Short mmCIF file of C-alpha atoms in Angstrom, two decimals:
data_model
loop_
_atom_site.label_atom_id
_atom_site.label_comp_id
_atom_site.label_asym_id
_atom_site.label_seq_id
_atom_site.Cartn_x
_atom_site.Cartn_y
_atom_site.Cartn_z
CA ARG U 1 0.01 0.02 0.01
CA GLN U 2 1.27 3.47 -0.88
CA SER U 3 0.24 6.88 0.51
CA THR U 4 0.32 10.17 -1.26
CA THR U 5 0.56 13.58 0.40
CA LEU U 6 -1.24 16.33 -1.44
CA ARG U 7 0.06 19.80 -0.74
CA VAL U 8 -2.13 22.66 -1.88
CA ASN U 9 -0.48 25.95 -2.44
CA TYR U 10 -2.60 29.00 -1.57
CA ALA U 11 -2.27 32.72 -0.93
CA PRO U 12 -2.35 34.04 2.60
CA THR U 13 -5.60 33.94 4.52
CA PHE U 14 -6.07 35.57 7.90
CA LEU U 15 -6.60 33.33 10.90
CA SER U 16 -9.52 35.50 11.96
CA ASP U 17 -11.55 38.05 9.98
CA PRO U 18 -9.83 41.44 10.23
CA PRO U 19 -12.00 44.04 11.99
CA GLU U 20 -13.26 46.88 9.80
CA VAL U 21 -13.01 49.31 12.77
CA VAL U 22 -10.82 49.29 15.86
CA ASP U 23 -12.02 51.57 18.69
CA VAL U 24 -9.34 52.95 21.01
CA VAL U 25 -9.85 55.64 23.69
CA ILE U 26 -7.42 58.56 23.36
CA GLY U 27 -4.20 58.03 25.33
CA GLU U 28 -4.68 54.27 25.62
CA SER U 29 -2.77 51.44 23.89
CA GLU U 30 -3.61 48.21 22.06
CA VAL U 31 -1.99 45.59 19.84
CA LEU U 32 -3.83 44.25 16.79
CA ASN U 33 -2.74 40.84 15.58
CA LEU U 34 -3.65 39.92 11.95
CA THR U 35 -1.56 36.73 11.52
CA ALA U 36 -2.16 34.88 8.25
CA ARG U 37 -1.49 31.31 7.12
CA ALA U 38 -0.32 30.32 3.61
CA ASN U 39 1.34 27.61 1.64
CA PRO U 40 4.17 27.86 1.00
CA GLY U 41 5.53 30.08 3.66
CA PRO U 42 6.87 32.33 4.81
CA VAL U 43 4.25 35.14 4.84
CA LEU U 44 5.60 38.60 4.38
CA TYR U 45 3.68 41.49 6.02
CA SER U 46 3.56 45.12 4.95
CA TRP U 47 1.56 47.76 6.93
CA THR U 48 0.97 51.11 5.30
CA ARG U 49 -0.98 54.34 5.93
CA HIS U 50 -1.59 56.89 3.18
CA GLY U 51 0.56 54.60 0.98
CA LEU U 52 3.64 54.99 3.29
CA PRO U 53 5.09 52.14 5.35
CA LEU U 54 4.68 52.25 9.14
CA PRO U 55 7.79 52.45 11.25
CA ASP U 56 9.12 49.60 13.45
CA PRO U 57 7.88 49.81 17.06
CA VAL U 58 10.05 50.86 19.95
CA ILE U 59 9.16 48.16 22.55
CA ASP U 60 10.51 48.44 26.10
CA GLU U 61 10.16 45.88 28.86
CA SER U 62 7.07 47.50 30.29
CA TRP U 63 5.33 47.20 26.92
CA ARG U 64 6.33 43.50 26.62
CA HIS U 65 5.09 42.78 30.17
CA ALA U 66 1.71 44.54 29.58
CA TYR U 67 1.16 42.74 26.33
CA ALA U 68 2.02 39.39 27.82
CA LEU U 69 -0.46 39.95 30.65
CA ASP U 70 -3.36 41.17 28.56
CA PRO U 71 -2.78 42.02 24.84
CA ASP U 72 -6.38 43.18 24.32
CA THR U 73 -6.58 45.84 27.05
CA MET U 74 -3.16 47.27 27.75
CA GLY U 75 -4.32 50.60 29.20
CA SER U 76 -2.34 53.80 29.09
CA THR U 77 1.42 53.85 28.47
CA THR U 78 3.98 56.56 28.10
CA GLY U 79 4.88 57.79 24.68
CA SER U 80 2.77 57.82 21.52
CA TYR U 81 3.01 56.08 18.17
CA VAL U 82 1.42 53.64 15.78
CA ALA U 83 3.95 51.14 14.41
CA ALA U 84 4.09 47.67 12.84
CA ASP U 85 6.08 44.50 13.28
CA GLY U 86 5.02 41.57 11.01
CA PRO U 87 1.29 40.90 11.51
CA LEU U 88 1.18 43.11 14.69
CA LEU U 89 -0.01 46.69 14.69
CA TYR U 90 1.18 48.51 17.84
CA ILE U 91 -1.04 51.34 18.93
CA ARG U 92 0.57 53.21 21.85
CA GLY U 93 -0.77 56.27 23.67
CA VAL U 94 -3.08 56.92 20.69
CA THR U 95 -3.86 60.52 19.67
CA VAL U 96 -6.55 62.01 17.48
CA ASP U 97 -4.06 62.41 14.67
CA ASP U 98 -3.57 58.64 14.58
CA ALA U 99 -7.20 58.10 13.54
CA GLY U 100 -7.71 56.84 9.96
CA ASP U 101 -7.29 53.92 7.56
CA TYR U 102 -4.52 51.41 7.88
CA GLU U 103 -3.73 48.68 5.29
CA LEU U 104 -1.96 45.36 5.72
CA GLU U 105 -0.76 43.27 2.79
CA ALA U 106 0.16 39.66 3.49
CA THR U 107 2.01 37.97 0.61
CA ASN U 108 3.69 34.71 -0.39
CA GLN U 109 4.66 33.31 -3.79
CA GLU U 110 1.03 32.41 -4.52
CA GLY U 111 -0.26 35.92 -4.20
CA ALA U 112 -1.33 38.67 -1.76
CA THR U 113 -4.24 39.30 0.58
CA VAL U 114 -5.10 42.78 1.82
CA ALA U 115 -6.84 43.84 5.01
CA LYS U 116 -8.08 47.39 5.66
CA VAL U 117 -8.66 48.61 9.20
CA TYR U 118 -9.98 51.96 10.34
CA LEU U 119 -8.57 53.20 13.65
CA ASN U 120 -11.35 55.05 15.47
CA VAL U 121 -9.94 57.26 18.23
CA GLN U 122 -12.60 58.04 20.86
CA TYR U 123 -12.21 61.10 23.11
CA PRO U 124 -14.25 62.94 25.74
CA PRO U 125 -16.65 65.80 24.85
CA THR U 126 -15.99 69.47 24.81
CA ILE U 127 -18.51 72.31 24.25
CA LYS U 128 -17.38 74.61 21.49
CA TYR U 129 -20.17 77.17 21.41
CA THR U 130 -23.40 78.19 23.13
CA SER U 131 -25.98 80.96 22.59
CA GLU U 132 -25.00 82.40 26.04
CA VAL U 133 -27.93 84.94 26.54
CA VAL U 134 -31.12 84.68 24.48
CA THR U 135 -33.71 87.49 24.75
CA VAL U 136 -37.21 87.30 23.28
CA SER U 137 -40.52 89.05 23.78
CA GLU U 138 -43.35 87.22 25.60
CA GLY U 139 -45.19 84.94 23.20
CA GLN U 140 -42.27 84.49 20.80
CA ASP U 141 -40.34 81.28 20.28
CA ALA U 142 -36.86 81.18 21.78
CA ASN U 143 -33.99 79.21 20.23
CA LEU U 144 -31.06 78.02 22.29
CA GLU U 145 -28.06 76.37 20.67
CA CYS U 146 -25.11 74.28 21.87
CA ALA U 147 -22.28 72.99 19.66
CA ALA U 148 -19.94 70.27 20.91
CA ASP U 149 -17.16 67.94 19.87
CA GLY U 150 -16.40 64.38 20.95
CA ASN U 151 -16.22 60.83 19.67
CA PRO U 152 -18.65 59.24 19.78
CA LEU U 153 -21.28 61.98 19.88
CA THR U 154 -24.86 60.99 19.12
CA GLU U 155 -28.23 62.66 19.83
CA ASP U 156 -28.82 60.84 23.07
CA MET U 157 -25.44 62.11 24.43
CA MET U 158 -26.48 65.80 24.25
CA GLN U 159 -29.26 66.89 26.49
CA TRP U 160 -30.84 70.15 27.84
CA SER U 161 -31.70 70.39 31.52
CA ARG U 162 -33.10 72.95 33.95
CA GLN U 163 -34.07 72.18 37.54
CA ASP U 164 -37.82 71.80 38.18
CA TYR U 165 -38.63 72.72 34.57
CA PRO U 166 -41.16 70.55 32.68
CA PHE U 167 -39.94 71.12 29.06
CA THR U 168 -43.60 70.65 27.95
CA ARG U 169 -43.57 73.49 25.40
CA THR U 170 -40.12 72.72 23.95
CA GLN U 171 -38.68 71.04 20.94
CA GLN U 172 -35.19 69.51 20.90
CA SER U 173 -33.20 68.69 17.81
CA PHE U 174 -29.72 67.42 17.01
CA GLY U 175 -27.55 67.62 13.90
CA GLY U 176 -23.93 68.20 12.94
CA LYS U 177 -22.82 67.86 16.61
CA LYS U 178 -25.19 70.70 17.58
CA ALA U 179 -28.15 70.44 20.00
CA SER U 180 -30.93 73.01 19.67
CA LEU U 181 -33.74 73.75 22.15
CA LYS U 182 -36.81 75.70 21.03
CA VAL U 183 -39.03 77.12 23.72
CA LEU U 184 -42.47 77.66 22.22
CA ARG U 185 -44.54 80.76 23.03
CA ALA U 186 -42.18 81.82 25.75
CA ASN U 187 -43.54 83.39 28.93
CA ARG U 188 -42.12 84.81 32.15
CA ASN U 189 -41.90 81.34 33.69
CA ASP U 190 -39.44 80.31 30.96
CA THR U 191 -36.92 82.93 32.01
CA GLY U 192 -33.93 81.24 33.64
CA VAL U 193 -30.71 79.23 33.07
CA TYR U 194 -30.69 76.15 30.88
CA SER U 195 -27.82 73.69 30.85
CA CYS U 196 -26.39 71.93 27.81
CA VAL U 197 -25.03 68.62 29.06
CA VAL U 198 -22.82 66.36 26.89
CA ASN U 199 -21.83 62.88 28.09
CA ASN U 200 -20.37 60.11 25.87
CA SER U 201 -19.10 58.05 28.88
CA ILE U 202 -15.45 58.91 28.05
CA GLY U 203 -13.75 61.35 30.46
CA LYS U 204 -15.68 64.09 32.21
CA VAL U 205 -19.14 65.32 31.43
CA ALA U 206 -19.16 68.71 29.61
CA THR U 207 -21.68 71.34 30.67
CA ALA U 208 -22.42 74.89 29.59
CA ASN U 209 -25.19 77.31 30.61
CA VAL U 210 -27.48 79.38 28.40
CA THR U 211 -29.63 82.13 29.87
CA LEU U 212 -33.07 82.82 28.48
CA VAL U 213 -34.65 86.19 29.20
CA VAL U 214 -38.35 86.62 28.29
CA LYS U 215 -39.15 90.32 28.13
CA THR U 216 -42.27 91.01 30.27
CA ARG U 217 -43.99 94.12 31.61
CA PRO U 218 -43.32 94.74 35.27
CA GLN U 219 -45.90 93.19 37.61
CA VAL U 220 -46.29 95.01 40.90
CA GLU U 221 -47.25 93.06 43.95
CA HIS U 222 -50.32 94.46 45.68
CA SER U 223 -50.90 93.60 49.31
CA GLN U 224 -52.15 95.28 52.46
CA LEU U 225 -48.71 95.01 53.93
CA LEU U 226 -47.14 96.98 51.03
CA ASN U 227 -49.97 99.37 50.35
CA ARG U 228 -49.60 101.05 53.78
CA ALA U 229 -46.79 102.26 55.92
CA ALA U 230 -46.59 104.23 59.18
CA ALA U 231 -43.93 106.09 61.17
CA GLU U 232 -43.83 108.36 64.17
CA VAL U 233 -43.30 112.10 63.64
CA GLY U 234 -39.61 112.82 63.23
CA ARG U 235 -38.80 109.18 62.56
CA THR U 236 -37.83 107.46 59.30
CA GLY U 237 -40.66 105.95 57.36
CA ARG U 238 -40.14 103.08 54.80
CA LEU U 239 -42.25 102.44 51.71
CA GLN U 240 -41.78 99.23 49.80
CA CYS U 241 -42.60 98.37 46.20
CA LEU U 242 -42.11 94.78 44.90
CA ALA U 243 -42.18 94.09 41.17
CA GLU U 244 -41.07 91.42 38.69
CA GLY U 245 -40.26 91.84 35.07
CA ALA U 246 -37.61 91.33 32.41
CA PRO U 247 -35.22 92.76 31.55
CA GLU U 248 -34.29 94.27 34.92
CA VAL U 249 -36.99 96.42 36.45
CA SER U 250 -36.12 100.00 37.39
CA PHE U 251 -38.10 101.92 40.07
CA SER U 252 -39.04 105.55 40.52
CA TRP U 253 -41.07 107.18 43.33
CA LYS U 254 -43.43 110.16 42.89
CA ARG U 255 -45.49 112.26 45.32
CA ASP U 256 -48.32 114.35 43.96
CA GLY U 257 -46.78 113.87 40.51
CA VAL U 258 -43.37 115.10 41.62
CA LEU U 259 -40.42 112.70 41.08
CA LEU U 260 -38.71 111.92 44.34
CA SER U 261 -36.04 109.49 43.16
CA ASN U 262 -33.91 111.87 41.08
CA GLY U 263 -31.74 113.25 43.91
CA VAL U 264 -34.10 116.18 44.74
CA ARG U 265 -34.33 116.69 48.48
CA SER U 266 -31.77 113.99 49.18
CA ASP U 267 -31.81 115.13 52.78
CA LYS U 268 -35.46 114.08 52.89
CA TYR U 269 -35.85 111.13 50.51
CA GLU U 270 -33.57 108.21 49.83
CA ASN U 271 -34.31 105.63 47.19
CA GLU U 272 -32.83 102.10 47.43
CA THR U 273 -33.24 99.23 45.00
CA ILE U 274 -32.53 95.71 46.09
CA LYS U 275 -32.25 93.01 43.32
#
């Protein structure tokens, strides 16, 4: 009886399907292993970015130790680079500039196989712009805007908040990393400070405040306590007037049509405004 060994030559095939996207948080490190098998060997590997070859890695003992312990989650390390050694792509202390497409070509005498990987660098949010102060007349719609940056950054990661505010007459929209809040038919109860809150679970939450001022006529509080005042002869009497309105309310006092709050008879009358 005779046996025959059949050897099939084939171009490189990767041991596992290369990922289309690799997510890495800014400042952290990872090693991507895209080993291929082929017949005949050896397999030659070539990593490139923008058509240029990647440099060889600078691997110290701390890197080797971290990779040996857990090659998938190596955490933060000192230094920053993306480099290649055979089938391994070393991502160390990644920065935003490292994001982009990387290409690996594995070859033997039978042919070449190419893998393309996008390095997605994730980073915490920052707020780039807000409307700051928005002023509208009562009954008008008010538009508040907040623009942010971060990766990832989706609609559910940007929210508007205000303590004890129902948001029943509001519309929220998101697009182009910008969150908008429309307050419909604004009234005096809508005046206040609104917070734009951005949280993508990476780093710290970003927050910025936007003030909405709804212009309203002053409303004077009428009560028996305020409508009357008394003082003994020769003593100081105090009259009080309480009013709300926007923008800031100014007060003036008159007696028999004569203005008292313009500095006339300052020895007799003194006007004080408390905000």
